[in-house]
Coordinates of C-alpha atoms and ligand atoms in Angstrom, one line a residue:
M10 CA -20.1 37.3 43.0
S11 CA -18.8 35.6 40.0
V12 CA -15.4 34.0 40.4
I13 CA -15.0 33.1 36.7
Q14 CA -12.7 35.4 34.8
L15 CA -11.7 35.4 31.2
L16 CA -8.0 34.6 30.8
P17 CA -5.9 37.5 29.6
E18 CA -5.0 37.1 25.9
H19 CA -1.3 36.5 26.6
I20 CA -1.9 33.7 29.1
A21 CA -4.4 32.0 26.8
N22 CA -1.7 32.2 24.1
Q23 CA 0.9 30.7 26.4
I24 CA -1.5 27.8 27.2
A25 CA -2.1 27.2 23.5
A26 CA 1.6 27.4 22.9
G27 CA 2.1 24.6 25.4
E28 CA 0.2 22.4 23.1
V29 CA 1.5 23.5 19.7
I30 CA 5.1 24.4 20.5
Q31 CA 6.8 21.8 22.6
R32 CA 10.3 22.3 21.4
P33 CA 12.3 24.2 18.8
A34 CA 11.4 21.6 16.2
S35 CA 7.7 22.6 16.6
V36 CA 8.5 26.1 15.6
V37 CA 10.4 24.8 12.5
K38 CA 7.4 22.8 11.5
E39 CA 4.9 25.6 11.8
L40 CA 7.0 28.2 10.1
M41 CA 8.0 25.9 7.2
E42 CA 4.4 24.9 6.7
N43 CA 3.4 28.5 6.6
S44 CA 5.9 29.1 3.9
I45 CA 4.5 26.2 1.8
D46 CA 1.0 27.5 2.3
A47 CA 2.3 30.8 1.0
K48 CA 3.4 29.0 -2.2
A49 CA 7.1 29.4 -1.7
T50 CA 9.5 27.9 -4.3
Y51 CA 12.5 28.1 -2.0
V52 CA 12.5 27.7 1.8
Q53 CA 15.7 28.3 3.8
L54 CA 16.0 27.1 7.4
I55 CA 18.8 28.6 9.5
I56 CA 19.3 27.3 13.0
K57 CA 21.7 28.3 15.8
D58 CA 22.3 26.2 18.9
A59 CA 19.7 23.7 18.0
G60 CA 17.1 26.4 17.9
K61 CA 17.7 27.8 21.4
T62 CA 19.3 30.9 20.1
L63 CA 17.8 31.3 16.6
I64 CA 15.3 29.7 14.3
Q65 CA 15.0 31.5 11.0
V66 CA 12.8 30.6 8.1
V67 CA 13.1 32.6 4.9
D68 CA 10.8 32.0 2.0
D69 CA 10.0 33.6 -1.4
G70 CA 6.2 33.1 -1.0
D71 CA 3.3 35.4 -1.3
G72 CA 4.2 37.7 1.6
M73 CA 1.7 39.7 3.6
T74 CA 0.2 43.2 3.4
P75 CA 1.2 45.6 6.3
E76 CA -2.2 45.0 7.8
D77 CA -2.0 41.2 7.8
A78 CA 1.6 41.4 9.1
V79 CA 0.1 42.6 12.3
K80 CA -3.0 40.5 12.3
C81 CA -1.2 37.2 11.8
F82 CA 0.1 37.3 15.4
Q83 CA -3.4 37.3 16.8
R84 CA -4.9 34.1 18.0
H85 CA -7.3 32.4 15.6
A86 CA -6.1 34.7 12.8
T87 CA -5.9 32.7 9.6
S88 CA -6.4 33.3 6.0
K89 CA -6.9 29.6 5.3
L90 CA -10.4 28.9 6.7
K91 CA -13.5 31.0 5.8
S92 CA -16.2 28.6 7.0
A93 CA -16.6 25.4 9.0
D94 CA -17.2 23.7 5.7
D95 CA -13.6 24.4 4.6
L96 CA -12.4 22.1 7.4
F97 CA -13.6 19.2 5.2
K98 CA -11.7 20.2 2.1
L99 CA -8.4 21.4 3.5
Q100 CA -5.7 21.9 1.0
T101 CA -3.4 23.9 3.3
K102 CA -1.1 22.7 6.1
G103 CA -2.3 25.3 8.6
F104 CA -5.9 26.4 9.4
R105 CA -6.1 26.8 13.2
G106 CA -4.5 30.3 13.1
E107 CA -2.7 29.8 16.4
A108 CA 0.9 29.0 15.5
L109 CA 2.2 32.5 15.2
A110 CA 0.2 33.7 18.2
S111 CA 1.7 30.8 20.2
I112 CA 5.2 31.4 19.0
A113 CA 5.0 35.1 19.7
S114 CA 3.9 34.5 23.3
I115 CA 7.0 32.5 24.2
A116 CA 9.8 34.0 22.1
H117 CA 11.1 37.1 20.5
V118 CA 10.0 37.2 17.0
S119 CA 10.9 39.5 14.2
M120 CA 9.3 39.2 10.8
R121 CA 10.0 40.8 7.4
T122 CA 7.4 40.4 4.7
K123 CA 6.6 41.8 1.3
Q124 CA 4.2 41.0 -1.5
A125 CA 5.4 40.9 -5.0
T126 CA 3.3 43.8 -6.3
V127 CA 4.4 46.4 -3.8
E128 CA 7.7 48.4 -3.3
T129 CA 8.2 48.2 0.4
G130 CA 7.8 45.5 3.0
T131 CA 6.9 45.4 6.6
L132 CA 9.1 44.7 9.7
I133 CA 7.3 43.6 12.8
E134 CA 9.0 42.8 16.1
V135 CA 6.9 41.1 18.8
E136 CA 7.8 40.2 22.4
G137 CA 5.3 38.4 24.6
N138 CA 2.5 39.2 22.2
T139 CA 3.2 42.9 22.3
I140 CA 4.2 44.6 19.0
R141 CA 7.4 46.5 19.7
T142 CA 8.3 47.5 16.1
N143 CA 6.1 48.0 13.0
E144 CA 7.8 49.8 10.2
Q145 CA 8.1 49.9 6.4
I146 CA 11.4 48.5 5.2
V147 CA 13.1 47.5 2.0
C148 CA 13.2 43.7 1.6
S149 CA 12.7 41.1 -1.1
K150 CA 9.4 39.3 -1.9
G151 CA 8.4 36.7 0.6
T152 CA 8.6 36.4 4.3
S153 CA 11.4 35.9 6.8
F154 CA 10.8 34.9 10.4
E155 CA 13.4 35.1 13.1
V156 CA 12.5 33.4 16.3
K157 CA 15.0 34.1 19.2
N158 CA 15.2 33.2 22.9
L159 CA 12.5 30.5 22.7
F160 CA 10.7 29.9 26.0
Y161 CA 12.5 32.9 27.5
N162 CA 9.4 33.5 29.7
V163 CA 8.6 29.8 30.4
P164 CA 11.7 28.6 32.3
A165 CA 10.1 25.2 32.9
R166 CA 9.9 24.6 29.2
R167 CA 13.4 25.9 28.5
N168 CA 14.9 23.7 31.2
F169 CA 13.0 20.7 29.9
L170 CA 14.8 21.0 26.5
K171 CA 17.1 18.1 25.8
S172 CA 20.7 18.2 24.6
E173 CA 21.6 20.0 21.4
T174 CA 22.1 16.8 19.6
I175 CA 18.6 15.6 20.5
E176 CA 16.9 18.9 19.8
F177 CA 18.7 19.3 16.5
G178 CA 17.7 15.8 15.7
H179 CA 14.0 16.8 16.1
I180 CA 14.6 19.8 13.9
R181 CA 16.2 17.7 11.2
D182 CA 13.3 15.3 11.4
E183 CA 10.7 18.1 10.8
F184 CA 12.8 19.5 8.0
E185 CA 13.0 16.1 6.3
R186 CA 9.3 15.5 6.6
V187 CA 8.4 18.8 5.1
A188 CA 11.0 18.4 2.3
L189 CA 9.8 14.9 1.5
A190 CA 6.3 16.1 1.2
H191 CA 7.3 18.8 -1.4
P192 CA 9.9 17.7 -3.9
E193 CA 8.8 20.5 -6.1
I194 CA 10.2 23.1 -3.6
K195 CA 13.9 23.9 -3.0
F196 CA 15.0 23.6 0.6
S197 CA 18.1 24.3 2.5
L198 CA 19.1 23.8 6.1
H199 CA 22.1 25.4 8.0
H200 CA 23.1 24.7 11.5
N201 CA 25.6 26.9 13.2
G202 CA 26.8 28.1 9.8
Q203 CA 27.2 24.6 8.4
E204 CA 25.2 23.5 5.5
I205 CA 23.3 20.3 6.4
Y206 CA 21.0 20.1 3.4
N207 CA 20.7 21.8 0.1
L208 CA 17.9 20.1 -1.8
Q209 CA 17.1 21.2 -5.4
A210 CA 13.5 21.0 -6.6
G211 CA 13.0 17.8 -8.6
V212 CA 11.2 14.5 -8.9
L213 CA 10.1 12.5 -5.9
R214 CA 12.6 9.8 -6.3
M215 CA 15.5 12.3 -6.2
R216 CA 14.1 13.9 -3.1
V217 CA 13.6 10.6 -1.3
A218 CA 17.1 9.4 -2.3
S219 CA 18.7 12.6 -1.0
I220 CA 17.0 12.3 2.3
F221 CA 17.5 8.6 2.7
G222 CA 21.2 9.2 2.1
R223 CA 24.1 8.1 0.0
N224 CA 23.6 5.2 -2.4
S225 CA 20.0 4.9 -1.4
N226 CA 18.7 5.4 -5.0
E227 CA 19.5 1.7 -5.9
R228 CA 17.7 0.4 -2.9
L229 CA 14.4 2.1 -3.6
V230 CA 11.5 0.1 -4.9
P231 CA 8.7 2.2 -6.3
I232 CA 5.2 1.5 -5.2
E233 CA 2.1 2.8 -7.0
E234 CA -1.6 1.9 -6.7
Q235 CA -4.7 3.8 -7.7
T236 CA -8.0 2.8 -6.1
N237 CA -11.3 4.5 -5.7
I238 CA -10.6 5.1 -2.0
V239 CA -7.0 6.0 -1.9
S240 CA -4.1 6.4 -4.3
I241 CA -0.7 5.4 -3.1
K242 CA 2.7 6.2 -4.4
G243 CA 6.2 6.3 -3.0
F244 CA 9.2 4.1 -2.3
L245 CA 10.1 1.2 -0.2
G246 CA 13.6 0.3 0.8
K247 CA 14.7 -3.1 -0.3
P248 CA 14.5 -5.6 2.5
D249 CA 18.3 -6.1 2.6
A250 CA 18.7 -2.4 3.3
A251 CA 16.4 -2.5 6.3
R252 CA 17.9 -0.9 9.4
K253 CA 18.1 -1.8 13.0
T254 CA 16.9 1.7 14.0
R255 CA 13.7 3.3 13.2
G256 CA 13.9 6.4 11.2
E257 CA 13.2 5.9 7.6
Q258 CA 9.5 5.5 7.9
F259 CA 7.4 8.2 6.4
F260 CA 3.7 8.4 5.7
F261 CA 2.1 11.4 4.1
V262 CA -1.5 12.0 3.3
N263 CA -2.4 14.7 0.8
N264 CA 1.2 15.9 1.3
R265 CA 1.0 16.1 5.1
Y266 CA 3.3 14.0 7.2
F267 CA 1.5 11.8 9.7
K268 CA 2.3 9.0 12.1
D269 CA 0.2 5.8 12.1
S270 CA 1.1 2.6 13.9
Y271 CA -1.8 0.8 12.2
F272 CA -0.6 1.5 8.7
H273 CA 3.0 0.9 9.8
H274 CA 1.8 -2.6 10.8
A275 CA 0.5 -3.2 7.3
I276 CA 3.9 -2.5 5.9
T277 CA 5.7 -4.6 8.4
K278 CA 3.3 -7.4 7.7
A279 CA 4.0 -7.1 4.0
F280 CA 7.7 -7.4 4.7
D281 CA 7.1 -10.5 6.9
G282 CA 9.7 -13.1 6.4
M283 CA 12.0 -10.8 4.4
I284 CA 13.5 -8.9 7.3
S285 CA 14.2 -10.0 10.8
D286 CA 12.2 -8.8 13.8
K287 CA 15.0 -6.6 14.8
H288 CA 15.0 -4.6 11.6
Y289 CA 12.6 -1.9 10.4
P290 CA 11.5 -1.6 6.8
S291 CA 12.2 1.8 5.2
Y292 CA 9.4 3.5 3.4
C293 CA 8.2 6.8 2.2
I294 CA 4.6 6.5 1.3
Y295 CA 2.2 9.1 -0.1
L296 CA -1.5 8.6 0.2
E297 CA -4.0 10.8 -1.6
V298 CA -7.5 10.6 0.0
D299 CA -10.6 12.7 -0.4
P300 CA -10.0 15.4 2.3
A301 CA -13.5 15.0 3.5
K302 CA -12.7 11.4 4.5
I303 CA -9.9 12.3 6.9
D304 CA -9.8 14.3 10.1
V305 CA -6.5 16.2 10.7
N306 CA -7.9 18.2 13.5
I307 CA -7.7 15.6 16.2
H308 CA -4.3 16.7 17.4
P309 CA -2.9 20.2 17.8
T310 CA 0.2 19.4 15.8
K311 CA -1.9 17.5 13.2
T312 CA 0.5 14.5 13.1
E313 CA -2.3 12.1 14.0
I314 CA -4.9 11.7 11.4
K315 CA -8.2 9.9 11.5
F316 CA -9.1 8.0 8.4
E317 CA -12.7 7.1 7.8
E318 CA -11.7 4.1 5.8
D319 CA -8.6 3.0 7.7
R320 CA -9.3 -0.8 7.4
F321 CA -9.7 -0.6 3.7
I322 CA -6.5 1.5 3.3
Y323 CA -4.7 -1.0 5.5
S324 CA -5.6 -3.8 3.2
I325 CA -4.7 -1.9 0.1
L326 CA -1.4 -0.9 1.6
L327 CA -0.6 -4.4 2.5
S328 CA -1.5 -5.6 -1.0
S329 CA 0.4 -3.0 -2.9
V330 CA 3.5 -3.3 -0.8
R331 CA 3.5 -7.0 -1.4
Q332 CA 2.9 -6.4 -5.1
A333 CA 5.7 -3.8 -5.3
L334 CA 8.1 -6.1 -3.6
G335 CA 7.0 -9.0 -5.8
K336 CA 7.2 -7.1 -9.0
H337 CA 10.8 -6.3 -8.3
N338 CA 11.5 -9.9 -7.4
I339 CA 12.3 -9.0 -3.9
F340 CA 10.4 -12.0 -2.5
P341 CA 12.6 -14.9 -1.7
T342 CA 12.4 -16.9 -4.9
L343 CA 10.6 -20.1 -4.4
D344 CA 11.5 -22.3 -7.3
F345 CA 8.1 -23.5 -8.3
E346 CA 9.3 -24.6 -11.7
T347 CA 11.7 -27.1 -10.3
E348 CA 9.3 -28.1 -7.6
T349 CA 6.7 -29.1 -10.2
S350 CA 9.1 -30.1 -12.9
F351 CA 7.0 -28.0 -15.2
D352 CA 9.6 -25.9 -16.8
I353 CA 7.7 -22.8 -17.7
P354 CA 10.1 -20.0 -18.2
S355 CA 9.1 -17.1 -16.0
S356 CA 8.9 -14.7 -18.9
F357 CA 6.1 -16.7 -20.3
R358 CA 3.9 -15.8 -17.4
K359 CA 4.0 -12.2 -18.6
T360 CA 2.9 -13.0 -22.1
E361 CA -0.6 -12.5 -23.2
P362 CA -2.6 -15.7 -23.1
V363 CA -3.1 -17.2 -26.5
E364 CA -6.5 -18.4 -27.8
P365 CA -6.4 -22.1 -27.7
Q366 CA -6.8 -23.7 -31.1
I367 CA -6.4 -27.3 -30.5
V368 CA -8.5 -29.9 -32.2
V369 CA -8.7 -32.9 -30.0
D370 CA -10.8 -36.0 -29.7
P371 CA -13.4 -35.1 -27.0
S372 CA -14.3 -38.7 -26.6
F373 CA -10.8 -39.5 -25.5
N374 CA -10.9 -41.0 -22.0
P375 CA -7.7 -42.3 -20.3
F376 CA -9.8 -44.5 -18.1
Q377 CA -11.2 -46.4 -20.9
S378 CA -9.3 -49.2 -22.4
S379 CA -9.7 -48.2 -26.0
R380 CA -6.8 -46.3 -27.4
P381 CA -7.5 -42.6 -28.1
S382 CA -7.4 -41.2 -31.6
T383 CA -4.6 -38.8 -32.3
S384 CA -5.2 -35.1 -32.0
S385 CA -3.4 -32.6 -34.0
G386 CA -3.1 -28.9 -34.7
G387 CA -1.0 -26.2 -33.3
N388 CA -1.8 -24.5 -30.1
G389 CA -0.6 -21.2 -28.7
F390 CA 0.4 -22.6 -25.4
T391 CA 2.8 -25.1 -26.7
K392 CA 4.0 -22.7 -29.3
A393 CA 4.7 -20.2 -26.6
L394 CA 6.6 -22.8 -24.6
K395 CA 8.7 -23.6 -27.6
N396 CA 9.4 -20.0 -28.5
E397 CA 10.6 -19.6 -25.0
G398 CA 13.0 -22.5 -25.5
F399 CA 10.9 -24.9 -23.4
G400 CA 12.1 -27.6 -25.7
Q401 CA 9.8 -30.4 -26.7
A402 CA 6.1 -29.9 -27.1
I403 CA 3.6 -31.4 -24.8
P404 CA 2.8 -34.9 -26.2
S405 CA -0.5 -35.7 -27.8
P406 CA -2.6 -38.5 -26.7
G407 CA -1.2 -40.5 -29.5
D408 CA 2.2 -40.3 -27.9
W409 CA 1.1 -42.4 -25.1
E410 CA 1.7 -45.4 -27.2
N411 CA 5.2 -44.3 -27.9
F412 CA 5.6 -43.4 -24.3
Y413 CA 5.0 -46.9 -23.2
Q414 CA 7.1 -48.4 -26.0
I415 CA 10.0 -46.2 -25.1
E416 CA 9.5 -46.8 -21.5
E417 CA 9.8 -50.5 -22.0
Q418 CA 12.7 -50.0 -24.3
S419 CA 14.5 -47.8 -21.9
S420 CA 14.0 -50.0 -18.9
L421 CA 15.7 -52.7 -21.0
D422 CA 18.5 -50.2 -21.8
D423 CA 18.6 -49.2 -18.2
T424 CA 18.4 -45.5 -19.1
P425 CA 17.3 -43.6 -16.0
T426 CA 15.1 -40.8 -17.6
P427 CA 13.6 -42.0 -20.8
S428 CA 12.5 -39.5 -23.4
L429 CA 8.9 -39.5 -24.3
G430 CA 9.8 -40.0 -27.9
L431 CA 7.9 -36.9 -29.0
H432 CA 8.0 -35.8 -32.6
E433 CA 9.2 -32.2 -32.8
E434 CA 7.0 -31.4 -35.7
R435 CA 3.9 -32.3 -33.8
E436 CA 2.4 -29.7 -31.6
S437 CA -0.8 -30.6 -29.8
G438 CA -2.2 -30.3 -26.4
S439 CA -3.3 -33.4 -24.6
Y440 CA -5.3 -33.4 -21.5
L441 CA -6.9 -36.3 -19.8
L442 CA -9.9 -35.2 -17.8
H443 CA -11.2 -36.4 -14.6
D444 CA -13.8 -34.9 -12.2
R445 CA -11.2 -33.4 -10.0
Y446 CA -8.0 -33.5 -12.0
V447 CA -6.5 -32.7 -15.3
F448 CA -3.6 -34.8 -16.4
S449 CA -1.1 -33.7 -18.9
P450 CA 1.9 -35.7 -20.0
T451 CA 5.1 -33.7 -20.0
K452 CA 8.6 -34.7 -21.0
S453 CA 9.5 -35.6 -17.5
G454 CA 6.3 -37.5 -16.5
L455 CA 2.7 -36.8 -15.9
L456 CA 1.5 -33.4 -14.7
V457 CA -1.5 -33.6 -12.5
I458 CA -3.5 -30.4 -11.8
D459 CA -6.1 -30.1 -9.1
V460 CA -8.9 -28.3 -11.0
K461 CA -10.6 -26.7 -8.0
R462 CA -7.4 -25.4 -6.5
A463 CA -6.3 -24.1 -9.9
K464 CA -9.6 -22.3 -10.4
W465 CA -9.4 -21.0 -6.9
R466 CA -6.0 -19.5 -7.5
I467 CA -7.0 -18.0 -10.8
L468 CA -10.2 -16.4 -9.4
Y469 CA -8.5 -15.2 -6.3
D470 CA -5.7 -13.4 -8.2
E471 CA -8.2 -11.9 -10.6
L472 CA -10.6 -10.7 -7.9
I473 CA -8.0 -9.4 -5.4
G474 CA -6.5 -7.3 -8.2
R475 CA -9.9 -6.0 -9.3
F476 CA -11.3 -5.6 -5.8
I477 CA -8.6 -3.2 -4.8
H478 CA -9.6 -0.8 -7.6
Q479 CA -13.4 -1.1 -7.8
A480 CA -16.4 -2.8 -6.3
L481 CA -16.8 -6.3 -7.7
D482 CA -19.8 -7.1 -9.9
S483 CA -22.9 -7.9 -7.9
Q484 CA -25.8 -10.0 -9.0
Q485 CA -29.1 -8.9 -7.7
L486 CA -31.3 -11.7 -6.3
L487 CA -34.9 -11.9 -7.2
F488 CA -35.7 -13.2 -3.7
P489 CA -33.4 -11.8 -1.1
I490 CA -31.8 -14.3 1.2
E491 CA -32.8 -13.8 4.8
K492 CA -30.6 -15.0 7.5
E493 CA -31.3 -15.0 11.2
V494 CA -28.0 -14.3 12.8
S495 CA -26.7 -13.6 16.3
A496 CA -26.2 -10.1 17.5
N497 CA -22.5 -10.6 17.3
E498 CA -22.6 -11.8 13.7
L499 CA -24.8 -8.9 12.9
D500 CA -22.4 -6.4 14.5
L501 CA -19.5 -7.9 12.6
W502 CA -21.4 -7.8 9.3
K503 CA -22.2 -4.1 9.9
M504 CA -18.6 -3.4 10.9
H505 CA -17.3 -4.8 7.7
G506 CA -20.3 -3.5 5.7
K507 CA -18.2 -1.5 3.3
L508 CA -15.8 -4.3 2.6
L509 CA -18.6 -6.7 2.0
N510 CA -20.4 -4.3 -0.2
Q511 CA -17.2 -3.8 -2.2
L512 CA -17.1 -7.6 -2.6
G513 CA -20.6 -7.6 -4.1
F514 CA -22.7 -8.4 -1.0
H515 CA -25.5 -5.9 -0.9
S516 CA -27.5 -6.2 2.2
T517 CA -29.9 -4.6 4.6
I518 CA -30.3 -5.3 8.3
E519 CA -33.6 -5.2 10.1
A520 CA -34.0 -6.3 13.7
D521 CA -31.8 -9.4 13.9
V522 CA -32.4 -10.4 10.3
L523 CA -29.7 -10.0 7.7
S524 CA -31.3 -9.7 4.3
I525 CA -29.0 -10.1 1.3
H526 CA -30.3 -8.9 -2.0
G527 CA -27.1 -8.9 -4.0
V528 CA -24.2 -11.3 -4.1
P529 CA -20.9 -11.4 -6.0
A530 CA -21.5 -12.3 -9.6
V531 CA -18.8 -14.9 -9.5
L532 CA -20.7 -17.0 -6.9
P533 CA -22.8 -19.8 -8.4
E534 CA -26.2 -20.0 -7.0
N535 CA -25.7 -23.2 -5.1
A536 CA -22.7 -21.8 -3.3
I537 CA -24.3 -18.6 -2.0
D538 CA -25.6 -19.9 1.3
A539 CA -22.5 -21.8 2.2
C540 CA -20.4 -18.8 1.3
I541 CA -22.3 -16.4 3.5
D542 CA -22.0 -18.9 6.4
S543 CA -18.3 -19.3 6.0
L544 CA -17.8 -15.5 5.7
L545 CA -19.8 -15.0 8.9
S546 CA -17.6 -17.6 10.7
D547 CA -14.4 -16.0 9.3
L548 CA -15.5 -12.6 10.6
Q549 CA -15.7 -14.1 14.1
D550 CA -12.3 -15.7 13.8
R551 CA -10.1 -13.9 16.2
D552 CA -7.0 -15.3 14.7
I553 CA -7.6 -13.3 11.5
D554 CA -5.7 -10.1 11.7
Q555 CA -8.3 -7.3 11.4
G556 CA -6.2 -5.6 8.8
D557 CA -6.1 -8.7 6.7
V558 CA -9.9 -9.3 6.7
A559 CA -10.2 -8.2 3.1
H560 CA -7.8 -10.8 1.9
H561 CA -9.6 -13.5 3.9
L562 CA -13.0 -12.6 2.6
V563 CA -11.8 -12.6 -1.0
K564 CA -10.1 -15.9 -0.3
R565 CA -13.2 -17.4 1.2
L566 CA -15.4 -16.0 -1.6
T567 CA -13.3 -17.4 -4.4
Q568 CA -13.0 -20.7 -2.6
N569 CA -16.7 -21.0 -2.5
A570 CA -17.0 -19.8 -6.1
S571 CA -14.6 -22.5 -7.3
K572 CA -15.6 -25.5 -5.2
D573 CA -17.7 -27.1 -7.9
A574 CA -15.3 -26.3 -10.7
V575 CA -15.0 -29.1 -13.3
I576 CA -13.3 -29.3 -16.6
R577 CA -15.4 -31.0 -19.3
R578 CA -13.5 -30.2 -22.4
P579 CA -9.9 -30.2 -23.4
E580 CA -10.2 -26.5 -24.5
E581 CA -11.2 -25.7 -21.0
A582 CA -8.2 -27.5 -19.6
Q583 CA -6.0 -25.6 -22.0
A584 CA -7.5 -22.3 -20.9
L585 CA -7.2 -23.3 -17.3
I586 CA -3.5 -24.0 -17.6
E587 CA -2.9 -20.9 -19.5
S588 CA -4.6 -18.7 -16.9
L589 CA -3.0 -20.6 -14.1
F590 CA 0.5 -19.8 -15.4
Q591 CA -0.4 -16.1 -15.7
C592 CA -0.7 -16.1 -11.9
E593 CA 2.4 -15.0 -10.0
E594 CA 1.9 -17.9 -7.6
H595 CA 0.8 -20.7 -9.8
A596 CA 2.0 -23.6 -7.7
L597 CA 0.0 -23.0 -4.6
A598 CA -3.7 -22.4 -3.9
P599 CA -4.6 -19.4 -1.7
N600 CA -4.6 -21.8 1.3
G601 CA -1.0 -22.8 0.6
K602 CA -1.8 -26.2 -0.8
K603 CA -0.3 -27.6 -3.9
I604 CA -2.1 -27.1 -7.1
M605 CA -0.1 -29.4 -9.2
H606 CA 2.2 -32.3 -9.0
T607 CA 4.3 -34.1 -11.5
L608 CA 4.4 -37.8 -11.3
S609 CA 7.9 -38.4 -12.5
L610 CA 8.7 -41.3 -14.8
T611 CA 10.8 -42.8 -12.1
E612 CA 7.8 -42.7 -9.7
I613 CA 5.6 -44.3 -12.4
Q614 CA 8.3 -46.8 -13.2
A615 CA 8.6 -47.8 -9.5
N616 CA 5.0 -49.0 -9.6
F617 CA 5.7 -51.6 -12.3
Ligands
LIG972 P1 -2.5 29.2 10.1 O1 -1.3 28.7 9.3 O2 -3.2 28.1 10.8 O3 -3.4 30.0 9.2 P2 -0.6 30.8 11.5 O4 -0.7 31.4 12.9 O5 0.5 29.8 11.3 O6 -2.0 30.2 11.3 O7 -0.5 31.9 10.5 C1 -1.5 33.0 10.5 C2 -1.6 33.6 9.1 O8 -0.4 34.4 8.8 C3 -1.7 32.6 8.0 O9 -3.1 32.2 7.8 C4 -1.2 33.4 6.8 O10 -2.2 34.2 6.2 C5 -0.2 34.3 7.4 N1 1.2 33.8 7.2 C6 1.9 33.1 8.1 N2 3.2 32.8 7.6 C7 3.2 33.3 6.4 C8 4.2 33.2 5.4 N3 5.4 32.7 5.5 N4 3.9 33.9 4.2 C9 2.7 34.5 4.0 N5 1.7 34.5 4.9 C10 2.0 33.9 6.1
LIG973 MG1 0.4 27.9 10.2

């Protein structure tokens, strides 16, 4: 005799309800989401006794036909999915068709609904999944749900509910999440007759500010990034407005709220050093991702979402939050200019680089005893400096003579910081070139620039910006490089395959041989092998935060690509300096080491 029986429908519904409806706030979420799916432009939420007595959601959406008004309470009844394929291109909040069936199995529900094109609407009253009332009524377009006596038939659940404050807190959270996801919709919330929210339809910033509270508008920093994998928009709270309690942290993907501790980590990391460990950054971040690349169906309430490219998104989030904070000068301002005594006004960095037009004597070599010939001609760099009020132009090689004369003179005079004795009317760039360094006299001494580190910084900034948006150029190799690597290295290479591919490494793996047939175009031929080795060792480095791998790989790639950098001509020196000063961080190489140093006149003097 068979002992297996099919569960009666109402018990199956109650079991499902246990998963979907944990507390009044869950009902709020499901009903509000249904209203949005029904294209409502105004959604009202009315609550009594934190939802224990009444949860009412009124919308002006599409409404339902009398037939659907009955059907919607059946389990797995949905108008939002037609085939399994639709699961991969979800545009709606709901799709499982179990919310209404679940709610109806554990509460008393009455629903009024009417479509725009018909005269009369339908009233349905359900109790324990049994339809008690089904009649035609006069009502306005849209749907109104009243959910009363929640958990009336599940005492364990009802007793499990927390205090009114806590339960209403959850309701408010759900309301805010839905409202934040849809600034184009008007929402209101009333609790026990008191208006809690009345949110007009408007732009995102306005919505975020009204949820984040009074005076929050000034502390919002916009964030925006478009990449081929994800686009990001939203707002961050300025670090000084960070709170000691969690609460203002919102992630949305394709307008659906979700929780994600991994992405949260990316944001916290970007705020590193700006807020104390005891504070939480505020953020409201909206991701747009191809629906086929996320899985919202891993959790009944759909607040946990699986992202196919989560590592990548982590890196992009980290970068764009850093960038957004940087753009708004939120970073603690390190005074690089003072540190290097190279007084480039910050506004210069934003100007377009100017084509260098200097005419210099290429045979000039500071390490030869013969005195260089004078160079002349205007150049964009110095002009830009002058226009910005930088003061005197960079001296020309000819000024060196003056420099020494004045130096001697001034030491006689006992003047502490001698002028270089530059002629205002002369504008020329002057660079002394060495294998590793570029020297350039400035008004306060001698600026020494480490060429490799400067190149590294320039390349890193350029590639990290580009890499976020698109795959880097790859150069196909005539003869693929075959590397015998350990199983672990192979696994790591596979694991980060997408990232490496985006960097320009095109590879195939067969048995334990890694065969590389495309490499980043920026990599000189003689650096390819070493670069791959160092990437492999980086991938094994457990100290590197997994989410930060992309940055490390770009750092390593650009380091390898710049390690043989030399400057052979003054024009190149000029261009190098110009590009360097376009970088936000022009004083330090990606490894944090100094790119330039000014030997002050006093230091020089001390050696004589
Ligand atoms: P799902 O949202 O997953 O489809 P629900 O049980 O939440 O499942 O809703 C079942 C169906 O009832 C929906 O697919 C929709 O057709 C209809 N429905 C529910 N709420 C509304 C509403 N507010 N306005 C119009 N139709 C609704
Ligand atoms: Mg639904």
